């Protein structure tokens, strides 16, 4: 089997009396779209926050391509190619759609004061950002303020911004939340189109229909623990997963 | 008299930009009066105690104040909002008290014999700083600052070292305030710690809020209005502070985002065509 792009090795995270992640272990494999499911409070978003460095794991290791990144800070994880979106869309609302994508350029992020001398490249950079927006059907809104975008467009802009940094792994935190059926179908196509751009995509989602058709593999979590892992149909039929979502008959 | 107005308007514009530069990264500083004081006293020491010319004294003061700003900025900028206001206000008080207790620079009586600054010096610097800020507004660094200011957590997750960006911005603002302080000191002939009290810091922040925090032109407009309005209503005698206060309140009620609320994008679609 190929080396995983990322690996969670016995990762735990506790907030006061709440064990948000409990010895969580799983691999993210090259080329795959990995779906993460679990009821509310299962620890899915905490897992993304630990992966992207917003939270530090209390124990365990986070590995990226055999490199232990557990102790790396948030910005170092971003530079290492871990990109993410947020459950509650977090755009730079007072910046334009184009600027939201331009700001993700890693050359400038890694050398912010060197970017003072980048006048000559401006046209090429804007053209590349427009191409990125075009993939997400947002090019015609490039000069609009991000805060004025409708919900579906805002979701797609967040993905475009994440992709603009040429990440290795893309974590999408409930990308279909609040979307109607038509928007979800479009999103499905958009995420599939991203597949060739990154080494792996991890999608945390409650929309089982979406994950069933989108994911190559599913990981199911409950109470911060992994309860099932494998092909989508098998995981969704797993009795423990069903129990986690629907409860026991006598509950 | 007119020369004073020209001089102080220019100095206040530099001070307003010194706050604006810090605000670009999302931090607010009520310590710029203190940075101004350090710049004034440091350049004064260089010119009066060591006999070096002003054009040497001011860069030394700016570099020293920038270093001081970055050293105290490193822990201070871990705080945000009201806490950062309290920390920077504390810095302003500490610096003033420290200067008062240093006999070498005259203590509470102040420092004398500071000469050499002319209004045209200030306005050449206003033009240079304005040009630099305008160029900055067209570079990727402006976007990195904007992102840090808008949502620091997201900026970090994207790979931006927000601590580094904020500390450099803080140091740059401190340096700019020090330059303004050096010019002020060498125009006034005599300075004492009372010239750099907390009210100076408060007023400088007010310049930027009144002018508008979203673009580089708000700060100089606010500074100009707030420097010249009190002079233009001098005939009101004892009513002058009250009328001035009412004018500020009315302006902020009518234009809560400042006199110039717009934000100029750092890039537009037409840039792709222009190359």
Short mmCIF file of C-alpha atoms in Angstrom, two decimals:
data_model
loop_
_atom_site.label_atom_id
_atom_site.label_comp_id
_atom_site.label_asym_id
_atom_site.label_seq_id
_atom_site.Cartn_x
_atom_site.Cartn_y
_atom_site.Cartn_z
CA UNK A 1 0.00 0.00 0.00
CA UNK A 2 1.21 3.52 -0.81
CA UNK A 3 2.51 5.72 1.96
CA UNK A 4 -0.30 7.76 3.47
CA UNK A 5 -0.42 11.47 2.74
CA UNK A 6 -1.35 12.04 6.37
CA UNK A 7 -1.68 9.77 9.36
CA UNK A 8 -3.36 10.24 12.73
CA UNK A 9 -1.62 8.03 15.29
CA UNK A 10 -3.47 7.68 18.58
CA UNK A 11 -4.41 11.35 18.69
CA UNK A 12 -6.28 12.55 21.79
CA UNK A 13 -7.64 15.96 22.64
CA UNK A 14 -9.41 16.94 25.81
CA UNK A 15 -11.24 20.17 26.72
CA UNK A 16 -11.74 20.22 30.47
CA UNK A 17 -13.95 17.23 31.23
CA UNK A 18 -14.78 16.50 27.58
CA UNK A 19 -12.71 13.98 25.68
CA UNK A 20 -13.09 15.40 22.15
CA UNK A 21 -10.69 12.94 20.50
CA UNK A 22 -9.70 9.64 22.02
CA UNK A 23 -6.71 7.78 20.55
CA UNK A 24 -7.90 8.44 17.04
CA UNK A 25 -5.92 6.65 14.34
CA UNK A 26 -6.50 6.59 10.60
CA UNK A 27 -4.68 7.19 7.33
CA UNK A 28 -5.41 9.58 4.49
CA UNK A 29 -4.28 7.82 1.33
CA UNK A 30 -2.90 9.39 -1.84
CA UNK A 31 -5.47 10.24 -4.49
CA UNK A 32 -8.49 9.52 -2.34
CA UNK A 33 -11.51 11.47 -1.26
CA UNK A 34 -12.01 10.43 2.35
CA UNK A 35 -15.38 11.08 3.93
CA UNK A 36 -15.64 11.58 7.70
CA UNK A 37 -19.02 11.01 9.30
CA UNK A 38 -20.32 11.03 12.82
CA UNK A 39 -23.14 12.55 14.85
CA UNK A 40 -22.85 16.07 16.28
CA UNK A 41 -20.14 16.17 18.91
CA UNK A 42 -18.32 13.16 17.44
CA UNK A 43 -15.09 15.21 17.17
CA UNK A 44 -14.97 15.67 13.39
CA UNK A 45 -14.26 19.40 13.44
CA UNK A 46 -11.81 18.93 16.34
CA UNK A 47 -9.98 16.42 14.14
CA UNK A 48 -9.70 19.05 11.36
CA UNK A 49 -8.54 21.63 13.90
CA UNK A 50 -5.84 19.25 15.14
CA UNK A 51 -4.82 18.43 11.55
CA UNK A 52 -4.54 22.12 10.65
CA UNK A 53 -2.77 23.01 13.88
CA UNK A 54 -5.45 25.21 15.42
CA UNK A 55 -5.49 22.76 18.32
CA UNK A 56 -2.45 20.93 19.64
CA UNK A 57 -2.95 17.23 20.28
CA UNK A 58 -2.65 16.22 23.94
CA UNK A 59 -1.15 12.90 22.91
CA UNK A 60 -0.47 10.95 19.75
CA UNK A 61 1.13 12.09 16.52
CA UNK A 62 0.06 13.69 13.27
CA UNK A 63 2.26 12.55 10.40
CA UNK A 64 2.49 14.07 6.95
CA UNK A 65 4.49 12.02 4.47
CA UNK A 66 6.48 10.33 7.27
CA UNK A 67 7.24 13.73 8.82
CA UNK A 68 5.99 14.28 12.35
CA UNK A 69 4.12 17.60 12.23
CA UNK A 70 2.46 17.29 15.65
CA UNK A 71 4.39 20.22 17.10
CA UNK A 72 4.17 22.50 14.07
CA UNK A 73 2.22 25.74 14.58
CA UNK A 74 -0.85 26.64 12.58
CA UNK A 75 0.93 28.75 9.98
CA UNK A 76 3.61 26.10 9.52
CA UNK A 77 0.90 23.51 8.79
CA UNK A 78 -0.59 25.88 6.20
CA UNK A 79 2.81 26.26 4.57
CA UNK A 80 3.29 22.48 4.70
CA UNK A 81 0.29 22.14 2.39
CA UNK A 82 -2.60 21.46 4.77
CA UNK A 83 -5.53 23.58 3.63
CA UNK A 84 -9.00 23.74 5.05
CA UNK A 85 -12.40 25.33 4.91
CA UNK A 86 -14.56 26.12 7.93
CA UNK A 87 -17.95 24.87 9.04
CA UNK A 88 -19.12 28.47 9.36
CA UNK A 89 -17.77 30.06 6.18
CA UNK A 90 -14.85 32.32 7.03
CA UNK A 91 -13.99 34.54 4.10
CA UNK A 92 -12.14 37.83 4.25
CA UNK A 93 -15.45 39.60 3.85
CA UNK A 94 -14.17 43.11 3.24
CA UNK A 95 -11.74 41.95 0.59
CA UNK A 96 -12.86 41.27 -2.96
CA UNK A 97 -13.40 37.78 -4.32
CA UNK A 98 -10.21 38.15 -6.36
CA UNK A 99 -8.17 39.32 -3.36
CA UNK A 100 -9.42 36.35 -1.31
CA UNK A 101 -7.78 34.05 -3.85
CA UNK A 102 -4.70 36.20 -4.48
CA UNK A 103 -3.84 36.30 -0.79
CA UNK A 104 -3.41 32.52 -0.72
CA UNK A 105 -0.34 32.66 -2.99
CA UNK A 106 2.30 30.71 -1.04
CA UNK A 107 5.24 32.68 -2.48
CA UNK A 108 3.98 35.81 -0.76
CA UNK A 109 2.71 34.07 2.34
CA UNK A 110 6.15 32.57 2.98
CA UNK A 111 7.98 35.84 2.21
CA UNK A 112 5.50 38.62 2.98
CA UNK A 113 8.04 41.44 2.88
CA UNK A 114 9.72 40.07 -0.24
CA UNK A 115 6.34 40.54 -1.92
CA UNK A 116 7.01 44.29 -1.85
CA UNK A 117 9.21 43.75 -4.89
CA UNK A 118 6.76 41.72 -6.95
CA UNK A 119 5.39 44.42 -9.23
CA UNK A 120 6.40 42.65 -12.43
CA UNK A 121 4.42 39.49 -11.65
CA UNK A 122 1.15 41.20 -10.82
CA UNK A 123 -0.58 40.56 -14.16
CA UNK A 124 0.33 36.88 -14.20
CA UNK A 125 -0.78 36.43 -10.60
CA UNK A 126 -4.16 38.03 -11.25
CA UNK A 127 -4.61 35.88 -14.36
CA UNK A 128 -3.85 32.72 -12.34
CA UNK A 129 -6.28 33.78 -9.62
CA UNK A 130 -8.96 34.45 -12.21
CA UNK A 131 -8.39 30.97 -13.65
CA UNK A 132 -8.85 29.58 -10.13
CA UNK A 133 -12.10 31.51 -9.79
CA UNK A 134 -13.19 30.33 -13.21
CA UNK A 135 -12.93 26.70 -12.03
CA UNK A 136 -15.44 27.58 -9.33
CA UNK A 137 -17.62 29.67 -11.68
CA UNK A 138 -16.83 32.85 -9.78
CA UNK A 139 -14.70 34.76 -12.30
CA UNK A 140 -17.50 37.17 -13.16
CA UNK A 141 -17.72 38.15 -9.47
CA UNK A 142 -14.00 38.78 -9.03
CA UNK A 143 -14.27 42.46 -8.15
CA UNK A 144 -17.24 41.98 -5.80
CA UNK A 145 -16.71 42.14 -2.03
CA UNK A 146 -16.62 38.60 -0.62
CA UNK A 147 -19.05 39.58 2.12
CA UNK A 148 -21.76 40.28 -0.45
CA UNK A 149 -21.70 36.80 -2.05
CA UNK A 150 -24.70 34.50 -1.75
CA UNK A 151 -24.21 31.38 0.36
CA UNK A 152 -23.35 28.90 -2.38
CA UNK A 153 -20.84 31.24 -4.00
CA UNK A 154 -19.24 31.95 -0.63
CA UNK A 155 -18.76 28.20 -0.06
CA UNK A 156 -17.13 27.82 -3.47
CA UNK A 157 -14.90 30.84 -2.89
CA UNK A 158 -13.66 29.30 0.33
CA UNK A 159 -12.69 26.16 -1.60
CA UNK A 160 -11.08 28.25 -4.38
CA UNK A 161 -9.05 30.14 -1.78
CA UNK A 162 -7.91 26.88 -0.18
CA UNK A 163 -6.88 25.46 -3.57
CA UNK A 164 -5.06 28.64 -4.59
CA UNK A 165 -2.29 27.77 -2.13
CA UNK A 166 -1.62 24.51 -4.03
CA UNK A 167 -2.14 22.35 -0.95
CA UNK A 168 -1.25 18.75 -0.48
CA UNK A 169 -4.34 17.85 1.57
CA UNK A 170 -7.64 19.70 1.50
CA UNK A 171 -9.99 19.40 4.48
CA UNK A 172 -13.58 20.48 3.79
CA UNK A 173 -15.66 20.99 6.94
CA UNK A 174 -19.33 20.39 6.09
CA UNK A 175 -19.14 21.99 2.64
CA UNK A 176 -22.76 21.12 1.77
CA UNK A 177 -24.28 22.51 4.98
CA UNK A 178 -27.14 24.86 4.19
CA UNK A 179 -27.11 24.09 0.47
CA UNK A 180 -30.15 23.07 -1.54
CA UNK A 181 -30.21 19.95 -3.74
CA UNK A 182 -29.10 21.78 -6.87
CA UNK A 183 -26.25 23.53 -5.10
CA UNK A 184 -25.15 20.25 -3.54
CA UNK A 185 -25.02 18.61 -6.97
CA UNK A 186 -22.88 21.46 -8.27
CA UNK A 187 -20.65 21.17 -5.21
CA UNK A 188 -20.22 17.45 -5.84
CA UNK A 189 -18.94 18.21 -9.35
CA UNK A 190 -16.68 20.96 -8.03
CA UNK A 191 -15.08 18.71 -5.40
CA UNK A 192 -14.55 15.93 -7.94
CA UNK A 193 -12.90 18.44 -10.24
CA UNK A 194 -10.47 19.32 -7.43
CA UNK A 195 -9.32 15.73 -7.09
CA UNK A 196 -6.41 16.05 -9.51
CA UNK A 197 -5.20 19.25 -7.87
CA UNK A 198 -4.36 17.81 -4.46
CA UNK A 199 -2.98 14.59 -3.08
CA UNK A 200 -6.08 13.89 -1.00
CA UNK A 201 -9.38 15.48 -0.02
CA UNK A 202 -11.02 14.93 3.35
CA UNK A 203 -14.71 15.82 3.54
CA UNK A 204 -16.50 16.07 6.88
CA UNK A 205 -20.20 15.98 6.10
CA UNK A 206 -23.63 15.04 7.43
CA UNK A 207 -25.09 14.60 3.93
CA UNK A 208 -24.81 10.81 3.59
CA UNK A 209 -26.12 10.80 0.01
CA UNK A 210 -23.33 13.16 -0.99
CA UNK A 211 -20.62 11.16 0.77
CA UNK A 212 -21.93 7.85 -0.59
CA UNK A 213 -21.29 8.98 -4.17
CA UNK A 214 -18.31 11.26 -3.51
CA UNK A 215 -16.06 9.30 -1.15
CA UNK A 216 -13.66 6.51 -1.96
CA UNK A 217 -13.56 5.59 1.72
CA UNK A 218 -15.42 6.57 4.85
CA UNK A 219 -14.26 6.98 8.42
CA UNK A 220 -17.02 7.02 11.04
CA UNK A 221 -16.44 8.68 14.42
CA UNK A 222 -18.38 8.80 17.66
CA UNK A 223 -17.33 10.34 20.97
CA UNK A 224 -13.94 11.17 19.48
CA UNK A 225 -13.20 7.57 18.55
CA UNK A 226 -13.05 5.78 15.23
CA UNK A 227 -15.93 3.29 15.07
CA UNK A 228 -15.75 2.15 11.45
CA UNK A 229 -13.58 2.59 8.38
CA UNK A 230 -13.79 1.30 4.83
CA UNK A 231 -15.90 1.41 1.68
CA UNK A 232 -18.85 3.83 1.96
CA UNK A 233 -21.59 1.22 1.58
CA UNK A 234 -20.01 -1.03 4.20
CA UNK A 235 -19.47 1.76 6.71
CA UNK A 236 -22.99 3.15 6.28
CA UNK A 237 -24.41 -0.33 6.85
CA UNK A 238 -22.21 -0.95 9.90
CA UNK A 239 -24.51 -1.57 12.91
CA UNK A 240 -22.39 0.57 15.21
CA UNK A 241 -22.57 3.49 12.78
CA UNK A 242 -26.32 3.07 12.47
CA UNK A 243 -26.57 2.95 16.26
CA UNK A 244 -24.45 6.11 16.62
CA UNK A 245 -26.77 8.02 14.32
CA UNK A 246 -30.16 6.52 15.21
CA UNK A 247 -29.57 5.28 18.75
CA UNK A 248 -30.48 1.85 20.10
CA UNK A 249 -34.09 0.64 19.75
CA UNK A 250 -34.67 0.94 23.51
CA UNK A 251 -32.98 4.31 23.80
CA UNK B 1 1.95 81.21 13.17
CA UNK B 2 1.06 79.86 9.72
CA UNK B 3 4.42 78.11 9.69
CA UNK B 4 3.43 76.40 12.96
CA UNK B 5 0.17 75.19 11.43
CA UNK B 6 2.00 73.83 8.40
CA UNK B 7 4.58 72.13 10.61
CA UNK B 8 2.13 70.59 13.09
CA UNK B 9 -0.28 69.45 10.40
CA UNK B 10 2.57 67.57 8.70
CA UNK B 11 3.75 66.05 12.00
CA UNK B 12 0.22 64.99 12.87
CA UNK B 13 -0.18 63.37 9.44
CA UNK B 14 2.99 61.34 10.07
CA UNK B 15 1.67 60.39 13.50
CA UNK B 16 -1.71 59.41 12.07
CA UNK B 17 0.02 57.21 9.51
CA UNK B 18 2.09 55.67 12.30
CA UNK B 19 -1.16 54.45 13.88
CA UNK B 20 -2.58 53.48 10.48
CA UNK B 21 0.45 51.27 9.72
CA UNK B 22 -0.12 49.37 12.97
CA UNK B 23 -3.86 49.23 12.31
CA UNK B 24 -3.18 47.64 8.91
CA UNK B 25 -2.38 44.37 10.68
CA UNK B 26 -5.41 44.63 12.96
CA UNK B 27 -3.69 46.01 16.07
CA UNK B 28 -4.49 49.31 17.70
CA UNK B 29 -1.85 51.30 19.53
CA UNK B 30 -2.31 53.93 22.20
CA UNK B 31 1.46 54.01 22.67
CA UNK B 32 2.36 56.16 19.68
CA UNK B 33 2.70 59.26 21.83
CA UNK B 34 5.34 57.29 23.74
CA UNK B 35 7.11 56.26 20.52
CA UNK B 36 7.01 59.91 19.51
CA UNK B 37 8.63 60.80 22.84
CA UNK B 38 11.37 58.20 22.43
CA UNK B 39 12.05 59.51 18.93
CA UNK B 40 12.14 63.10 20.14
CA UNK B 41 14.44 62.41 23.07
CA UNK B 42 16.68 59.92 21.25
CA UNK B 43 17.26 62.25 18.31
CA UNK B 44 17.74 65.09 20.83
CA UNK B 45 20.47 63.13 22.61
CA UNK B 46 22.17 62.37 19.30
CA UNK B 47 22.14 66.03 18.19
CA UNK B 48 22.72 67.86 21.47
CA UNK B 49 24.90 65.43 23.44
CA UNK B 50 26.89 63.95 20.57
CA UNK B 51 26.78 66.89 18.22
CA UNK B 52 25.64 64.88 15.24
CA UNK B 53 23.36 66.42 12.61
CA UNK B 54 19.59 65.98 12.63
CA UNK B 55 19.57 63.82 9.52
CA UNK B 56 21.69 61.32 11.45
CA UNK B 57 19.78 61.69 14.71
CA UNK B 58 16.35 60.98 13.31
CA UNK B 59 17.22 57.69 11.55
CA UNK B 60 19.02 56.49 14.70
CA UNK B 61 15.97 57.42 16.77
CA UNK B 62 13.66 55.69 14.27
CA UNK B 63 15.69 52.47 14.27
CA UNK B 64 16.00 52.43 18.06
CA UNK B 65 12.29 53.06 18.52
CA UNK B 66 11.42 50.39 15.95
CA UNK B 67 13.54 47.89 17.89
CA UNK B 68 11.89 48.97 21.15
CA UNK B 69 8.44 48.71 19.53
CA UNK B 70 9.13 45.21 18.24
CA UNK B 71 10.54 44.00 21.56
CA UNK B 72 7.52 45.17 23.53
CA UNK B 73 5.21 44.29 20.64
CA UNK B 74 6.13 40.63 20.78
CA UNK B 75 4.36 40.00 24.10
CA UNK B 76 1.87 42.88 23.78
CA UNK B 77 0.48 41.74 20.43
CA UNK B 78 -0.63 38.44 21.90
CA UNK B 79 -3.54 40.45 23.27
CA UNK B 80 -6.34 41.93 21.19
CA UNK B 81 -9.07 44.53 21.41
CA UNK B 82 -9.60 46.21 24.75
CA UNK B 83 -6.66 44.33 26.30
CA UNK B 84 -4.25 45.61 23.67
CA UNK B 85 -5.57 49.13 24.25
CA UNK B 86 -4.84 48.72 27.97
CA UNK B 87 -1.36 47.30 27.35
CA UNK B 88 -0.38 50.07 24.90
CA UNK B 89 -1.82 52.73 27.20
CA UNK B 90 0.30 51.25 29.97
CA UNK B 91 3.37 51.51 27.72
CA UNK B 92 2.57 55.21 27.14
CA UNK B 93 2.46 55.87 30.90
CA UNK B 94 5.62 53.85 31.59
CA UNK B 95 7.65 55.64 28.91
CA UNK B 96 6.56 59.08 30.12
CA UNK B 97 7.40 58.21 33.74
CA UNK B 98 10.71 56.69 32.70
CA UNK B 99 11.74 59.84 30.81
CA UNK B 100 10.74 61.97 33.80
CA UNK B 101 13.15 59.99 35.97
CA UNK B 102 16.19 60.22 33.69
CA UNK B 103 18.29 63.29 34.66
CA UNK B 104 20.51 62.80 31.58
CA UNK B 105 17.61 63.97 29.36
CA UNK B 106 16.44 66.68 31.76
CA UNK B 107 13.84 64.76 33.77
CA UNK B 108 10.60 66.67 34.25
CA UNK B 109 12.25 69.93 33.16
CA UNK B 110 12.92 68.50 29.73
CA UNK B 111 15.59 68.91 27.11
CA UNK B 112 16.63 72.19 25.49
CA UNK B 113 18.51 73.42 22.47
CA UNK B 114 16.83 71.25 19.86
CA UNK B 115 16.89 72.97 16.49
CA UNK B 116 17.10 72.27 12.80
CA UNK B 117 13.68 70.94 11.72
CA UNK B 118 11.80 72.95 9.11
CA UNK B 119 8.29 72.51 7.76
CA UNK B 120 9.62 71.45 4.36
CA UNK B 121 11.49 68.55 6.01
CA UNK B 122 8.20 67.31 7.41
CA UNK B 123 6.33 67.67 4.13
CA UNK B 124 9.03 65.91 2.13
CA UNK B 125 8.67 63.03 4.58
CA UNK B 126 4.88 63.17 4.30
CA UNK B 127 5.28 62.85 0.52
CA UNK B 128 7.76 59.95 0.84
CA UNK B 129 5.69 58.06 3.42
CA UNK B 130 2.53 58.68 1.39
CA UNK B 131 4.20 57.31 -1.72
CA UNK B 132 5.45 54.24 0.16
CA UNK B 133 2.00 53.57 1.60
CA UNK B 134 0.43 53.97 -1.83
CA UNK B 135 2.94 51.52 -3.31
CA UNK B 136 2.28 49.15 -0.40
CA UNK B 137 -1.44 49.27 -1.14
CA UNK B 138 -0.70 47.81 -4.59
CA UNK B 139 1.42 44.89 -3.37
CA UNK B 140 0.63 41.39 -2.06
CA UNK B 141 1.85 42.54 1.37
CA UNK B 142 -1.23 44.76 1.62
CA UNK B 143 -3.43 41.70 1.11
CA UNK B 144 -1.48 39.75 3.73
CA UNK B 145 -1.99 42.62 6.18
CA UNK B 146 -5.68 42.86 5.26
CA UNK B 147 -6.14 39.12 5.79
CA UNK B 148 -4.38 39.29 9.17
CA UNK B 149 -6.58 42.20 10.17
CA UNK B 150 -9.83 40.60 8.99
CA UNK B 151 -9.46 37.10 10.41
CA UNK B 152 -6.18 36.26 12.09
CA UNK B 153 -7.07 32.61 12.65
CA UNK B 154 -7.87 31.99 8.99
CA UNK B 155 -4.76 33.91 7.95
CA UNK B 156 -2.67 31.64 10.18
CA UNK B 157 -4.33 28.52 8.81
CA UNK B 158 -3.39 29.70 5.31
CA UNK B 159 0.27 29.89 6.33
CA UNK B 160 0.65 33.55 7.24
CA UNK B 161 2.96 34.07 10.23
CA UNK B 162 0.63 36.63 11.77
CA UNK B 163 2.86 37.28 14.81
CA UNK B 164 5.76 38.25 12.55
CA UNK B 165 3.55 40.43 10.34
CA UNK B 166 2.01 42.21 13.33
CA UNK B 167 5.33 42.78 15.09
CA UNK B 168 6.92 44.25 11.96
CA UNK B 169 3.88 46.49 11.45
CA UNK B 170 4.10 47.59 15.10
CA UNK B 171 7.81 48.33 14.75
CA UNK B 172 7.24 50.28 11.53
CA UNK B 173 4.51 52.36 13.17
CA UNK B 174 6.81 53.00 16.14
CA UNK B 175 9.59 54.14 13.78
CA UNK B 176 7.25 56.50 11.96
CA UNK B 177 6.03 58.00 15.25
CA UNK B 178 9.69 58.40 16.29
CA UNK B 179 10.47 60.32 13.09
CA UNK B 180 7.52 62.61 13.79
CA UNK B 181 8.77 62.99 17.37
CA UNK B 182 12.29 63.85 16.24
CA UNK B 183 11.05 66.54 13.87
CA UNK B 184 8.67 67.90 16.48
CA UNK B 185 11.42 68.11 19.10
CA UNK B 186 13.83 69.88 16.78
CA UNK B 187 11.19 72.39 15.80
CA UNK B 188 10.08 73.14 19.36
CA UNK B 189 13.61 73.89 20.69
CA UNK B 190 12.54 72.55 24.10
CA UNK B 191 10.63 69.38 24.95
CA UNK B 192 9.48 67.88 28.22
CA UNK B 193 7.55 64.71 29.08
CA UNK B 194 4.25 66.63 29.25
CA UNK B 195 4.45 67.13 25.47
CA UNK B 196 4.00 63.38 25.04
CA UNK B 197 1.22 62.55 27.50
CA UNK B 198 -1.44 59.93 26.96
CA UNK B 199 -3.73 62.51 25.32
CA UNK B 200 -1.31 62.71 22.39
CA UNK B 201 -1.72 58.98 21.80
CA UNK B 202 -5.50 59.23 22.13
CA UNK B 203 -5.70 62.13 19.69
CA UNK B 204 -3.57 60.36 17.11
CA UNK B 205 -5.86 57.32 17.18
CA UNK B 206 -8.80 59.71 16.87
CA UNK B 207 -7.26 61.24 13.72
CA UNK B 208 -7.38 57.84 12.04
CA UNK B 209 -10.86 56.93 13.28
CA UNK B 210 -12.22 60.28 12.18
CA UNK B 211 -10.57 60.11 8.77
CA UNK B 212 -11.38 56.45 8.18
CA UNK B 213 -9.40 53.31 8.93
CA UNK B 214 -10.02 51.57 5.60
CA UNK B 215 -7.66 53.50 3.37
CA UNK B 216 -4.42 55.45 3.61
CA UNK B 217 -6.03 58.83 2.90
CA UNK B 218 -8.30 58.77 5.95
CA UNK B 219 -5.43 59.26 8.41
CA UNK B 220 -4.04 62.47 6.81
CA UNK B 221 -7.51 63.89 6.33
CA UNK B 222 -8.43 63.23 9.97
CA UNK B 223 -5.10 64.67 11.15
CA UNK B 224 -5.55 67.81 9.04
CA UNK B 225 -9.14 68.37 10.19
CA UNK B 226 -8.26 67.85 13.82
CA UNK B 227 -5.20 70.08 13.64
CA UNK B 228 -6.81 72.96 11.81
CA UNK B 229 -10.38 72.96 13.21
CA UNK B 230 -9.29 73.95 16.75
CA UNK B 231 -7.25 76.81 15.27
CA UNK B 232 -10.10 78.01 13.06
CA UNK B 233 -12.44 78.30 16.05
CA UNK B 234 -9.92 80.07 18.27
CA UNK B 235 -12.29 83.05 18.44
CA UNK B 236 -14.71 81.03 20.53
CA UNK B 237 -12.29 81.34 23.47
CA UNK B 238 -13.33 79.14 26.41
CA UNK B 239 -16.06 77.48 24.31
CA UNK B 240 -13.48 76.17 21.89
CA UNK B 241 -12.88 72.71 23.45
CA UNK B 242 -16.63 72.13 23.80
CA UNK B 243 -17.36 73.10 20.18
CA UNK B 244 -14.43 70.99 19.01
CA UNK B 245 -15.74 68.00 20.97
CA UNK B 246 -19.22 68.46 19.53
CA UNK B 247 -17.79 68.66 15.99
CA UNK B 248 -15.98 65.33 16.51
CA UNK B 249 -19.06 63.64 17.96
CA UNK B 250 -21.28 64.88 15.12
CA UNK B 251 -18.76 63.80 12.47
CA UNK B 252 -18.53 60.30 13.97
CA UNK B 253 -22.33 60.05 14.24
CA UNK B 254 -22.80 61.13 10.63
CA UNK B 255 -19.84 59.12 9.28
CA UNK B 256 -19.26 56.25 11.74
CA UNK B 257 -16.72 54.64 9.39
CA UNK B 258 -14.80 57.90 9.06
CA UNK B 259 -14.75 60.67 6.51
CA UNK B 260 -13.28 58.37 3.85
CA UNK B 261 -14.87 54.95 4.48
CA UNK B 262 -14.01 53.28 1.16
CA UNK B 263 -11.41 50.57 0.81
CA UNK B 264 -9.26 50.46 -2.32
CA UNK B 265 -8.73 46.88 -3.55
CA UNK B 266 -5.09 45.86 -3.96
CA UNK B 267 -5.84 44.22 -7.32
CA UNK B 268 -8.62 44.34 -9.86
CA UNK B 269 -9.53 42.21 -12.85
CA UNK B 270 -8.21 44.86 -15.19
CA UNK B 271 -4.70 44.27 -13.75
CA UNK B 272 -4.64 40.96 -15.64
CA UNK B 273 -5.20 42.82 -18.89
CA UNK B 274 -2.77 45.59 -18.01
CA UNK B 275 -0.09 43.00 -17.19
#
